[in-house]
PDB file of N, CA and C in Angstrom:
ATOM      1  N   MET A 605       0.808  -1.188   0.000  1.00 44.00           N
ATOM      2  CA  MET A 605       0.000   0.000   0.000  1.00 44.00           C
ATOM      3  C   MET A 605       0.861   1.266   0.000  1.00 44.00           C
ATOM      4  N   PHE A 606       1.938   1.286   0.763  1.00 44.00           N
ATOM      5  CA  PHE A 606       2.777   2.472   0.851  1.00 44.00           C
ATOM      6  C   PHE A 606       4.013   2.400  -0.033  1.00 44.00           C
ATOM      7  N   SER A 607       4.189   1.356  -0.790  1.00 43.00           N
ATOM      8  CA  SER A 607       5.428   1.167  -1.546  1.00 43.00           C
ATOM      9  C   SER A 607       5.705   2.294  -2.531  1.00 43.00           C
ATOM     10  N   GLY A 608       4.697   2.907  -3.090  1.00 46.00           N
ATOM     11  CA  GLY A 608       4.910   3.979  -4.045  1.00 46.00           C
ATOM     12  C   GLY A 608       5.187   5.330  -3.415  1.00 46.00           C
ATOM     13  N   LEU A 609       4.991   5.445  -2.096  1.00 49.00           N
ATOM     14  CA  LEU A 609       5.157   6.735  -1.441  1.00 49.00           C
ATOM     15  C   LEU A 609       6.606   7.098  -1.178  1.00 49.00           C
ATOM     16  N   PHE A 610       7.464   6.130  -1.088  1.00 51.00           N
ATOM     17  CA  PHE A 610       8.852   6.389  -0.725  1.00 51.00           C
ATOM     18  C   PHE A 610       9.770   6.051  -1.894  1.00 51.00           C
ATOM     19  N   ALA A 611      10.445   7.067  -2.385  1.00 54.00           N
ATOM     20  CA  ALA A 611      11.363   6.853  -3.505  1.00 54.00           C
ATOM     21  C   ALA A 611      12.630   6.167  -3.009  1.00 54.00           C
ATOM     22  N   GLN A 612      13.154   5.300  -3.820  1.00 69.00           N
ATOM     23  CA  GLN A 612      14.430   4.652  -3.526  1.00 69.00           C
ATOM     24  C   GLN A 612      15.515   5.703  -3.625  1.00 69.00           C
ATOM     25  N   GLN A 613      16.352   5.807  -2.588  1.00 80.00           N
ATOM     26  CA  GLN A 613      17.436   6.785  -2.638  1.00 80.00           C
ATOM     27  C   GLN A 613      18.536   6.302  -3.567  1.00 80.00           C
ATOM     28  N   LEU A 614      18.936   7.183  -4.454  1.00 83.00           N
ATOM     29  CA  LEU A 614      20.027   6.909  -5.373  1.00 83.00           C
ATOM     30  C   LEU A 614      21.330   6.836  -4.593  1.00 83.00           C
ATOM     31  N   GLU A 615      22.149   5.849  -4.907  1.00 89.00           N
ATOM     32  CA  GLU A 615      23.475   5.791  -4.301  1.00 89.00           C
ATOM     33  C   GLU A 615      24.314   6.880  -4.948  1.00 89.00           C
ATOM     34  N   ILE A 616      24.865   7.736  -4.118  1.00 92.00           N
ATOM     35  CA  ILE A 616      25.633   8.869  -4.624  1.00 92.00           C
ATOM     36  C   ILE A 616      27.062   8.426  -4.922  1.00 92.00           C
ATOM     37  N   PRO A 617      27.516   8.642  -6.155  1.00 94.00           N
ATOM     38  CA  PRO A 617      28.901   8.271  -6.492  1.00 94.00           C
ATOM     39  C   PRO A 617      29.892   9.209  -5.803  1.00 94.00           C
ATOM     40  N   LYS A 618      31.116   8.760  -5.691  1.00 96.00           N
ATOM     41  CA  LYS A 618      32.182   9.578  -5.109  1.00 96.00           C
ATOM     42  C   LYS A 618      32.494  10.736  -6.059  1.00 96.00           C
ATOM     43  N   PRO A 619      32.763  11.920  -5.503  1.00 95.00           N
ATOM     44  CA  PRO A 619      33.120  13.038  -6.374  1.00 95.00           C
ATOM     45  C   PRO A 619      34.497  12.827  -6.997  1.00 95.00           C
ATOM     46  N   ILE A 620      34.678  13.398  -8.165  1.00 93.00           N
ATOM     47  CA  ILE A 620      35.963  13.262  -8.852  1.00 93.00           C
ATOM     48  C   ILE A 620      36.696  14.600  -8.928  1.00 93.00           C
ATOM     49  N   GLY A 621      36.166  15.610  -8.287  1.00 93.00           N
ATOM     50  CA  GLY A 621      36.750  16.947  -8.293  1.00 93.00           C
ATOM     51  C   GLY A 621      35.663  17.972  -8.052  1.00 93.00           C
ATOM     52  N   PHE A 622      35.918  19.192  -8.473  1.00 96.00           N
ATOM     53  CA  PHE A 622      34.911  20.246  -8.335  1.00 96.00           C
ATOM     54  C   PHE A 622      33.800  20.093  -9.361  1.00 96.00           C
ATOM     55  N   VAL A 623      34.101  19.466 -10.489  1.00 98.00           N
ATOM     56  CA  VAL A 623      33.132  19.280 -11.565  1.00 98.00           C
ATOM     57  C   VAL A 623      32.882  17.787 -11.731  1.00 98.00           C
ATOM     58  N   ASN A 624      31.621  17.384 -11.548  1.00 98.00           N
ATOM     59  CA  ASN A 624      31.246  15.972 -11.576  1.00 98.00           C
ATOM     60  C   ASN A 624      30.108  15.795 -12.577  1.00 98.00           C
ATOM     61  N   ASP A 625      30.475  15.549 -13.814  1.00 98.00           N
ATOM     62  CA  ASP A 625      29.514  15.480 -14.913  1.00 98.00           C
ATOM     63  C   ASP A 625      29.098  14.034 -15.164  1.00 98.00           C
ATOM     64  N   PHE A 626      28.336  13.482 -14.239  1.00 98.00           N
ATOM     65  CA  PHE A 626      27.917  12.086 -14.351  1.00 98.00           C
ATOM     66  C   PHE A 626      26.889  11.871 -15.463  1.00 98.00           C
ATOM     67  N   ALA A 627      26.256  12.948 -15.937  1.00 98.00           N
ATOM     68  CA  ALA A 627      25.294  12.840 -17.038  1.00 98.00           C
ATOM     69  C   ALA A 627      25.952  13.070 -18.394  1.00 98.00           C
ATOM     70  N   SER A 628      27.239  13.393 -18.396  1.00 98.00           N
ATOM     71  CA  SER A 628      27.991  13.635 -19.638  1.00 98.00           C
ATOM     72  C   SER A 628      27.325  14.684 -20.525  1.00 98.00           C
ATOM     73  N   VAL A 629      26.994  15.823 -19.931  1.00 98.00           N
ATOM     74  CA  VAL A 629      26.344  16.889 -20.695  1.00 98.00           C
ATOM     75  C   VAL A 629      27.251  18.098 -20.929  1.00 98.00           C
ATOM     76  N   MET A 630      28.440  18.099 -20.348  1.00 98.00           N
ATOM     77  CA  MET A 630      29.362  19.232 -20.500  1.00 98.00           C
ATOM     78  C   MET A 630      30.534  18.852 -21.395  1.00 98.00           C
ATOM     79  N   SER A 631      30.990  19.827 -22.137  1.00 98.00           N
ATOM     80  CA  SER A 631      32.194  19.603 -22.936  1.00 98.00           C
ATOM     81  C   SER A 631      33.405  19.622 -22.003  1.00 98.00           C
ATOM     82  N   GLU A 632      34.507  19.090 -22.489  1.00 97.00           N
ATOM     83  CA  GLU A 632      35.740  19.106 -21.699  1.00 97.00           C
ATOM     84  C   GLU A 632      36.165  20.543 -21.404  1.00 97.00           C
ATOM     85  N   GLU A 633      36.006  21.415 -22.379  1.00 98.00           N
ATOM     86  CA  GLU A 633      36.361  22.825 -22.186  1.00 98.00           C
ATOM     87  C   GLU A 633      35.527  23.449 -21.064  1.00 98.00           C
ATOM     88  N   THR A 634      34.241  23.174 -21.050  1.00 97.00           N
ATOM     89  CA  THR A 634      33.369  23.707 -20.001  1.00 97.00           C
ATOM     90  C   THR A 634      33.766  23.166 -18.642  1.00 97.00           C
ATOM     91  N   ARG A 635      33.996  21.865 -18.564  1.00 97.00           N
ATOM     92  CA  ARG A 635      34.423  21.266 -17.286  1.00 97.00           C
ATOM     93  C   ARG A 635      35.713  21.908 -16.789  1.00 97.00           C
ATOM     94  N   ASN A 636      36.667  22.101 -17.686  1.00 97.00           N
ATOM     95  CA  ASN A 636      37.947  22.696 -17.300  1.00 97.00           C
ATOM     96  C   ASN A 636      37.789  24.142 -16.844  1.00 97.00           C
ATOM     97  N   ARG A 637      36.972  24.915 -17.534  1.00 97.00           N
ATOM     98  CA  ARG A 637      36.754  26.318 -17.153  1.00 97.00           C
ATOM     99  C   ARG A 637      36.100  26.418 -15.791  1.00 97.00           C
ATOM    100  N   ILE A 638      35.091  25.596 -15.534  1.00 96.00           N
ATOM    101  CA  ILE A 638      34.426  25.614 -14.229  1.00 96.00           C
ATOM    102  C   ILE A 638      35.392  25.162 -13.144  1.00 96.00           C
ATOM    103  N   ASN A 639      36.160  24.130 -13.419  1.00 96.00           N
ATOM    104  CA  ASN A 639      37.129  23.630 -12.443  1.00 96.00           C
ATOM    105  C   ASN A 639      38.164  24.707 -12.097  1.00 96.00           C
ATOM    106  N   ASP A 640      38.692  25.387 -13.104  1.00 97.00           N
ATOM    107  CA  ASP A 640      39.666  26.456 -12.863  1.00 97.00           C
ATOM    108  C   ASP A 640      39.054  27.572 -12.019  1.00 97.00           C
ATOM    109  N   TRP A 641      37.823  27.937 -12.334  1.00 95.00           N
ATOM    110  CA  TRP A 641      37.125  28.972 -11.573  1.00 95.00           C
ATOM    111  C   TRP A 641      36.921  28.530 -10.126  1.00 95.00           C
ATOM    112  N   ALA A 642      36.528  27.271  -9.916  1.00 94.00           N
ATOM    113  CA  ALA A 642      36.303  26.750  -8.562  1.00 94.00           C
ATOM    114  C   ALA A 642      37.593  26.747  -7.748  1.00 94.00           C
ATOM    115  N   ILE A 643      38.702  26.416  -8.375  1.00 95.00           N
ATOM    116  CA  ILE A 643      40.002  26.442  -7.688  1.00 95.00           C
ATOM    117  C   ILE A 643      40.334  27.875  -7.271  1.00 95.00           C
ATOM    118  N   GLU A 644      40.143  28.811  -8.180  1.00 94.00           N
ATOM    119  CA  GLU A 644      40.422  30.222  -7.879  1.00 94.00           C
ATOM    120  C   GLU A 644      39.517  30.730  -6.751  1.00 94.00           C
ATOM    121  N   LEU A 645      38.243  30.365  -6.787  1.00 90.00           N
ATOM    122  CA  LEU A 645      37.299  30.765  -5.744  1.00 90.00           C
ATOM    123  C   LEU A 645      37.741  30.258  -4.379  1.00 90.00           C
ATOM    124  N   LYS A 646      38.133  28.990  -4.320  1.00 90.00           N
ATOM    125  CA  LYS A 646      38.575  28.412  -3.049  1.00 90.00           C
ATOM    126  C   LYS A 646      39.838  29.110  -2.541  1.00 90.00           C
ATOM    127  N   GLU A 647      40.773  29.383  -3.439  1.00 93.00           N
ATOM    128  CA  GLU A 647      42.013  30.047  -3.032  1.00 93.00           C
ATOM    129  C   GLU A 647      41.765  31.460  -2.515  1.00 93.00           C
ATOM    130  N   LYS A 648      40.833  32.186  -3.131  1.00 91.00           N
ATOM    131  CA  LYS A 648      40.585  33.583  -2.762  1.00 91.00           C
ATOM    132  C   LYS A 648      39.641  33.746  -1.576  1.00 91.00           C
ATOM    133  N   THR A 649      38.682  32.828  -1.411  1.00 88.00           N
ATOM    134  CA  THR A 649      37.643  33.016  -0.393  1.00 88.00           C
ATOM    135  C   THR A 649      37.546  31.888   0.621  1.00 88.00           C
ATOM    136  N   GLY A 650      38.075  30.727   0.285  1.00 87.00           N
ATOM    137  CA  GLY A 650      37.911  29.555   1.142  1.00 87.00           C
ATOM    138  C   GLY A 650      36.631  28.786   0.862  1.00 87.00           C
ATOM    139  N   VAL A 651      35.770  29.329  -0.004  1.00 89.00           N
ATOM    140  CA  VAL A 651      34.508  28.674  -0.340  1.00 89.00           C
ATOM    141  C   VAL A 651      34.765  27.576  -1.363  1.00 89.00           C
ATOM    142  N   GLU A 652      34.226  26.386  -1.083  1.00 92.00           N
ATOM    143  CA  GLU A 652      34.316  25.270  -2.028  1.00 92.00           C
ATOM    144  C   GLU A 652      33.056  25.242  -2.882  1.00 92.00           C
ATOM    145  N   TYR A 653      33.254  25.218  -4.176  1.00 92.00           N
ATOM    146  CA  TYR A 653      32.161  25.188  -5.135  1.00 92.00           C
ATOM    147  C   TYR A 653      32.235  23.869  -5.884  1.00 92.00           C
ATOM    148  N   SER A 654      31.095  23.220  -6.010  1.00 96.00           N
ATOM    149  CA  SER A 654      31.055  21.980  -6.771  1.00 96.00           C
ATOM    150  C   SER A 654      29.811  21.983  -7.645  1.00 96.00           C
ATOM    151  N   ILE A 655      29.967  21.446  -8.830  1.00 97.00           N
ATOM    152  CA  ILE A 655      28.828  21.289  -9.725  1.00 97.00           C
ATOM    153  C   ILE A 655      28.730  19.815 -10.095  1.00 97.00           C
ATOM    154  N   ALA A 656      27.510  19.320 -10.150  1.00 98.00           N
ATOM    155  CA  ALA A 656      27.304  17.911 -10.470  1.00 98.00           C
ATOM    156  C   ALA A 656      26.093  17.766 -11.380  1.00 98.00           C
ATOM    157  N   THR A 657      26.236  16.904 -12.366  1.00 98.00           N
ATOM    158  CA  THR A 657      25.102  16.549 -13.209  1.00 98.00           C
ATOM    159  C   THR A 657      24.860  15.053 -13.057  1.00 98.00           C
ATOM    160  N   PHE A 658      23.598  14.691 -13.043  1.00 97.00           N
ATOM    161  CA  PHE A 658      23.198  13.289 -12.934  1.00 97.00           C
ATOM    162  C   PHE A 658      22.175  13.000 -14.018  1.00 97.00           C
ATOM    163  N   PRO A 659      22.208  11.796 -14.599  1.00 97.00           N
ATOM    164  CA  PRO A 659      21.170  11.457 -15.571  1.00 97.00           C
ATOM    165  C   PRO A 659      19.783  11.568 -14.931  1.00 97.00           C
ATOM    166  N   GLU A 660      19.687  11.120 -13.676  1.00 95.00           N
ATOM    167  CA  GLU A 660      18.443  11.200 -12.915  1.00 95.00           C
ATOM    168  C   GLU A 660      18.758  11.007 -11.441  1.00 95.00           C
ATOM    169  N   ILE A 661      17.780  11.355 -10.583  1.00 94.00           N
ATOM    170  CA  ILE A 661      17.974  11.186  -9.136  1.00 94.00           C
ATOM    171  C   ILE A 661      16.945  10.230  -8.541  1.00 94.00           C
ATOM    172  N   GLY A 662      16.400   9.378  -9.378  1.00 90.00           N
ATOM    173  CA  GLY A 662      15.549   8.294  -8.914  1.00 90.00           C
ATOM    174  C   GLY A 662      14.255   8.712  -8.246  1.00 90.00           C
ATOM    175  N   GLY A 663      13.729   9.866  -8.599  1.00 87.00           N
ATOM    176  CA  GLY A 663      12.463  10.305  -8.031  1.00 87.00           C
ATOM    177  C   GLY A 663      12.583  11.007  -6.694  1.00 87.00           C
ATOM    178  N   GLU A 664      13.769  11.038  -6.116  1.00 91.00           N
ATOM    179  CA  GLU A 664      13.969  11.751  -4.846  1.00 91.00           C
ATOM    180  C   GLU A 664      13.796  13.246  -5.106  1.00 91.00           C
ATOM    181  N   ASP A 665      13.188  13.967  -4.154  1.00 90.00           N
ATOM    182  CA  ASP A 665      13.026  15.398  -4.390  1.00 90.00           C
ATOM    183  C   ASP A 665      14.382  16.095  -4.335  1.00 90.00           C
ATOM    184  N   GLU A 666      14.498  17.175  -5.100  1.00 90.00           N
ATOM    185  CA  GLU A 666      15.793  17.828  -5.258  1.00 90.00           C
ATOM    186  C   GLU A 666      16.326  18.466  -3.979  1.00 90.00           C
ATOM    187  N   VAL A 667      15.443  18.880  -3.075  1.00 89.00           N
ATOM    188  CA  VAL A 667      15.912  19.466  -1.813  1.00 89.00           C
ATOM    189  C   VAL A 667      16.623  18.403  -0.980  1.00 89.00           C
ATOM    190  N   SER A 668      15.976  17.273  -0.781  1.00 92.00           N
ATOM    191  CA  SER A 668      16.583  16.185   0.001  1.00 92.00           C
ATOM    192  C   SER A 668      17.862  15.689  -0.645  1.00 92.00           C
ATOM    193  N   PHE A 669      17.827  15.513  -1.953  1.00 93.00           N
ATOM    194  CA  PHE A 669      19.011  15.024  -2.656  1.00 93.00           C
ATOM    195  C   PHE A 669      20.159  16.020  -2.534  1.00 93.00           C
ATOM    196  N   GLY A 670      19.870  17.300  -2.709  1.00 90.00           N
ATOM    197  CA  GLY A 670      20.906  18.327  -2.615  1.00 90.00           C
ATOM    198  C   GLY A 670      21.554  18.388  -1.246  1.00 90.00           C
ATOM    199  N   VAL A 671      20.745  18.338  -0.201  1.00 88.00           N
ATOM    200  CA  VAL A 671      21.274  18.355   1.167  1.00 88.00           C
ATOM    201  C   VAL A 671      22.122  17.110   1.417  1.00 88.00           C
ATOM    202  N   ARG A 672      21.633  15.970   0.966  1.00 91.00           N
ATOM    203  CA  ARG A 672      22.365  14.708   1.140  1.00 91.00           C
ATOM    204  C   ARG A 672      23.688  14.739   0.376  1.00 91.00           C
ATOM    205  N   LEU A 673      23.665  15.258  -0.833  1.00 92.00           N
ATOM    206  CA  LEU A 673      24.870  15.346  -1.654  1.00 92.00           C
ATOM    207  C   LEU A 673      25.905  16.276  -1.012  1.00 92.00           C
ATOM    208  N   LEU A 674      25.472  17.428  -0.545  1.00 88.00           N
ATOM    209  CA  LEU A 674      26.367  18.384   0.116  1.00 88.00           C
ATOM    210  C   LEU A 674      27.033  17.738   1.326  1.00 88.00           C
ATOM    211  N   ALA A 675      26.247  17.003   2.113  1.00 88.00           N
ATOM    212  CA  ALA A 675      26.782  16.358   3.319  1.00 88.00           C
ATOM    213  C   ALA A 675      27.696  15.182   2.986  1.00 88.00           C
ATOM    214  N   GLU A 676      27.261  14.305   2.079  1.00 92.00           N
ATOM    215  CA  GLU A 676      28.060  13.111   1.759  1.00 92.00           C
ATOM    216  C   GLU A 676      29.385  13.454   1.103  1.00 92.00           C
ATOM    217  N   TRP A 677      29.390  14.481   0.279  1.00 93.00           N
ATOM    218  CA  TRP A 677      30.631  14.878  -0.373  1.00 93.00           C
ATOM    219  C   TRP A 677      31.484  15.777   0.511  1.00 93.00           C
ATOM    220  N   GLY A 678      30.913  16.298   1.604  1.00 91.00           N
ATOM    221  CA  GLY A 678      31.677  17.145   2.515  1.00 91.00           C
ATOM    222  C   GLY A 678      32.135  18.443   1.875  1.00 91.00           C
ATOM    223  N   ILE A 679      31.312  19.008   1.029  1.00 90.00           N
ATOM    224  CA  ILE A 679      31.681  20.242   0.331  1.00 90.00           C
ATOM    225  C   ILE A 679      31.728  21.383   1.342  1.00 90.00           C
ATOM    226  N   GLY A 680      32.895  22.003   1.473  1.00 86.00           N
ATOM    227  CA  GLY A 680      33.069  23.092   2.431  1.00 86.00           C
ATOM    228  C   GLY A 680      32.965  22.642   3.867  1.00 86.00           C
ATOM    229  N   SER A 681      33.326  21.387   4.124  1.00 76.00           N
ATOM    230  CA  SER A 681      33.024  20.754   5.406  1.00 76.00           C
ATOM    231  C   SER A 681      33.635  21.404   6.635  1.00 76.00           C
ATOM    232  N   GLU A 682      34.850  21.924   6.556  1.00 76.00           N
ATOM    233  CA  GLU A 682      35.493  22.441   7.764  1.00 76.00           C
ATOM    234  C   GLU A 682      34.708  23.590   8.391  1.00 76.00           C
ATOM    235  N   ARG A 683      34.325  24.562   7.599  1.00 82.00           N
ATOM    236  CA  ARG A 683      33.556  25.694   8.121  1.00 82.00           C
ATOM    237  C   ARG A 683      32.190  25.792   7.444  1.00 82.00           C
ATOM    238  N   ASP A 684      31.768  24.715   6.815  1.00 82.00           N
ATOM    239  CA  ASP A 684      30.496  24.662   6.097  1.00 82.00           C
ATOM    240  C   ASP A 684      30.422  25.749   5.024  1.00 82.00           C
ATOM    241  N   GLU A 685      31.583  26.031   4.399  1.00 85.00           N
ATOM    242  CA  GLU A 685      31.651  27.033   3.344  1.00 85.00           C
ATOM    243  C   GLU A 685      31.625  26.340   1.985  1.00 85.00           C
ATOM    244  N   GLY A 686      30.477  25.808   1.649  1.00 89.00           N
ATOM    245  CA  GLY A 686      30.352  25.107   0.384  1.00 89.00           C
ATOM    246  C   GLY A 686      29.142  25.561  -0.399  1.00 89.00           C
ATOM    247  N   VAL A 687      29.277  25.540  -1.712  1.00 92.00           N
ATOM    248  CA  VAL A 687      28.171  25.819  -2.619  1.00 92.00           C
ATOM    249  C   VAL A 687      28.118  24.667  -3.613  1.00 92.00           C
ATOM    250  N   LEU A 688      26.952  24.087  -3.744  1.00 93.00           N
ATOM    251  CA  LEU A 688      26.741  22.968  -4.649  1.00 93.00           C
ATOM    252  C   LEU A 688      25.656  23.329  -5.648  1.00 93.00           C
ATOM    253  N   VAL A 689      25.937  23.107  -6.906  1.00 95.00           N
ATOM    254  CA  VAL A 689      24.930  23.228  -7.957  1.00 95.00           C
ATOM    255  C   VAL A 689      24.789  21.847  -8.568  1.00 95.00           C
ATOM    256  N   PHE A 690      23.557  21.338  -8.614  1.00 94.00           N
ATOM    257  CA  PHE A 690      23.391  20.054  -9.297  1.00 94.00           C
ATOM    258  C   PHE A 690      22.189  20.091 -10.216  1.00 94.00           C
ATOM    259  N   VAL A 691      22.293  19.290 -11.266  1.00 96.00           N
ATOM    260  CA  VAL A 691      21.249  19.172 -12.268  1.00 96.00           C
ATOM    261  C   VAL A 691      20.903  17.702 -12.415  1.00 96.00           C
ATOM    262  N   ALA A 692      19.615  17.402 -12.376  1.00 96.00           N
ATOM    263  CA  ALA A 692      19.124  16.060 -12.682  1.00 96.00           C
ATOM    264  C   ALA A 692      18.465  16.166 -14.060  1.00 96.00           C
ATOM    265  N   VAL A 693      19.114  15.623 -15.064  1.00 96.00           N
ATOM    266  CA  VAL A 693      18.727  15.850 -16.451  1.00 96.00           C
ATOM    267  C   VAL A 693      17.341  15.284 -16.760  1.00 96.00           C
ATOM    268  N   LYS A 694      17.110  14.018 -16.453  1.00 95.00           N
ATOM    269  CA  LYS A 694      15.837  13.382 -16.812  1.00 95.00           C
ATOM    270  C   LYS A 694      14.654  14.073 -16.135  1.00 95.00           C
ATOM    271  N   GLU A 695      14.822  14.414 -14.851  1.00 93.00           N
ATOM    272  CA  GLU A 695      13.733  15.058 -14.111  1.00 93.00           C
ATOM    273  C   GLU A 695      13.662  16.566 -14.357  1.00 93.00           C
ATOM    274  N   ARG A 696      14.671  17.093 -15.079  1.00 94.00           N
ATOM    275  CA  ARG A 696      14.740  18.530 -15.353  1.00 94.00           C
ATOM    276  C   ARG A 696      14.717  19.335 -14.052  1.00 94.00           C
ATOM    277  N   ARG A 697      15.577  18.934 -13.128  1.00 92.00           N
ATOM    278  CA  ARG A 697      15.674  19.588 -11.822  1.00 92.00           C
ATOM    279  C   ARG A 697      17.026  20.266 -11.681  1.00 92.00           C
ATOM    280  N   LEU A 698      17.007  21.433 -11.081  1.00 92.00           N
ATOM    281  CA  LEU A 698      18.209  22.190 -10.768  1.00 92.00           C
ATOM    282  C   LEU A 698      18.107  22.610  -9.314  1.00 92.00           C
ATOM    283  N   ARG A 699      19.213  22.533  -8.610  1.00 92.00           N
ATOM    284  CA  ARG A 699      19.219  22.936  -7.199  1.00 92.00           C
ATOM    285  C   ARG A 699      20.562  23.556  -6.864  1.00 92.00           C
ATOM    286  N   ILE A 700      20.516  24.630  -6.097  1.00 91.00           N
ATOM    287  CA  ILE A 700      21.721  25.248  -5.560  1.00 91.00           C
ATOM    288  C   ILE A 700      21.630  25.145  -4.052  1.00 91.00           C
ATOM    289  N   GLU A 701      22.586  24.466  -3.447  1.00 90.00           N
ATOM    290  CA  GLU A 701      22.657  24.334  -1.987  1.00 90.00           C
ATOM    291  C   GLU A 701      23.820  25.178  -1.495  1.00 90.00           C
ATOM    292  N   VAL A 702      23.578  25.941  -0.444  1.00 88.00           N
ATOM    293  CA  VAL A 702      24.594  26.826   0.115  1.00 88.00           C
ATOM    294  C   VAL A 702      24.813  26.455   1.573  1.00 88.00           C
ATOM    295  N   GLY A 703      26.056  26.138   1.930  1.00 83.00           N
ATOM    296  CA  GLY A 703      26.388  25.859   3.322  1.00 83.00           C
ATOM    297  C   GLY A 703      26.298  27.133   4.142  1.00 83.00           C
ATOM    298  N   TYR A 704      26.021  26.995   5.437  1.00 81.00           N
ATOM    299  CA  TYR A 704      25.853  28.169   6.296  1.00 81.00           C
ATOM    300  C   TYR A 704      27.063  29.096   6.246  1.00 81.00           C
ATOM    301  N   GLY A 705      28.245  28.544   6.210  1.00 80.00           N
ATOM    302  CA  GLY A 705      29.455  29.354   6.197  1.00 80.00           C
ATOM    303  C   GLY A 705      29.663  30.136   4.914  1.00 80.00           C
ATOM    304  N   ALA A 706      28.970  29.749   3.852  1.00 83.00           N
ATOM    305  CA  ALA A 706      29.112  30.442   2.564  1.00 83.00           C
ATOM    306  C   ALA A 706      28.032  31.495   2.356  1.00 83.00           C
ATOM    307  N   GLU A 707      27.098  31.608   3.300  1.00 81.00           N
ATOM    308  CA  GLU A 707      25.991  32.539   3.114  1.00 81.00           C
ATOM    309  C   GLU A 707      26.421  33.999   3.161  1.00 81.00           C
ATOM    310  N   GLY A 708      27.657  34.281   3.611  1.00 79.00           N
ATOM    311  CA  GLY A 708      28.171  35.640   3.517  1.00 79.00           C
ATOM    312  C   GLY A 708      28.479  36.022   2.085  1.00 79.00           C
ATOM    313  N   TYR A 709      28.637  35.023   1.229  1.00 77.00           N
ATOM    314  CA  TYR A 709      28.939  35.247  -0.186  1.00 77.00           C
ATOM    315  C   TYR A 709      27.702  35.096  -1.059  1.00 77.00           C
ATOM    316  N   ILE A 710      26.875  34.129  -0.717  1.00 78.00           N
ATOM    317  CA  ILE A 710      25.651  33.879  -1.481  1.00 78.00           C
ATOM    318  C   ILE A 710      24.608  33.321  -0.518  1.00 78.00           C
ATOM    319  N   THR A 711      23.490  34.003  -0.402  1.00 75.00           N
ATOM    320  CA  THR A 711      22.441  33.556   0.512  1.00 75.00           C
ATOM    321  C   THR A 711      21.565  32.511  -0.167  1.00 75.00           C
ATOM    322  N   ASP A 712      20.834  31.752   0.649  1.00 74.00           N
ATOM    323  CA  ASP A 712      19.877  30.795   0.092  1.00 74.00           C
ATOM    324  C   ASP A 712      18.856  31.517  -0.786  1.00 74.00           C
ATOM    325  N   ALA A 713      18.378  32.669  -0.305  1.00 77.00           N
ATOM    326  CA  ALA A 713      17.368  33.414  -1.061  1.00 77.00           C
ATOM    327  C   ALA A 713      17.905  33.816  -2.432  1.00 77.00           C
ATOM    328  N   TYR A 714      19.134  34.297  -2.478  1.00 74.00           N
ATOM    329  CA  TYR A 714      19.737  34.682  -3.756  1.00 74.00           C
ATOM    330  C   TYR A 714      19.926  33.456  -4.647  1.00 74.00           C
ATOM    331  N   ALA A 715      20.404  32.375  -4.063  1.00 76.00           N
ATOM    332  CA  ALA A 715      20.623  31.146  -4.834  1.00 76.00           C
ATOM    333  C   ALA A 715      19.325  30.654  -5.450  1.00 76.00           C
ATOM    334  N   HIS A 716      18.233  30.725  -4.720  1.00 74.00           N
ATOM    335  CA  HIS A 716      16.968  30.213  -5.229  1.00 74.00           C
ATOM    336  C   HIS A 716      16.338  31.151  -6.255  1.00 74.00           C
ATOM    337  N   ARG A 717      16.672  32.435  -6.189  1.00 74.00           N
ATOM    338  CA  ARG A 717      16.197  33.362  -7.230  1.00 74.00           C
ATOM    339  C   ARG A 717      16.926  33.120  -8.547  1.00 74.00           C
ATOM    340  N   ALA A 718      18.111  32.534  -8.468  1.00 67.00           N
ATOM    341  CA  ALA A 718      18.914  32.299  -9.676  1.00 67.00           C
ATOM    342  C   ALA A 718      18.248  31.309 -10.621  1.00 67.00           C
ATOM    343  N   TYR A 719      17.330  30.529 -10.117  1.00 66.00           N
ATOM    344  CA  TYR A 719      16.640  29.586 -10.992  1.00 66.00           C
ATOM    345  C   TYR A 719      15.183  29.663 -10.724  1.00 66.00           C
TER     346      TYR A 719
END
């Protein structure tokens, strides 16, 4: 009776860097440019930025998935200074998660207005 109410949680793969294009939707040039920018951002501000694309997130809502991804990958973990952008291609979902320590640079409200 309740089997359809709870989505199976997708197993989150290990990150491979600041840019994790698991859906293979970015060109190598784009991945490299974002990666270079993320390195510069971390060096200048201490904020860790990560972007991830997934073919799909298995029906899990994007808020829960984003929070889980931010925590499991430990983005900005020392001072919670992390920003995560992820896209679920099949579900056409985009989410920006901002760690509390990064809210001096980008607030949740600003991040959510971006999309």
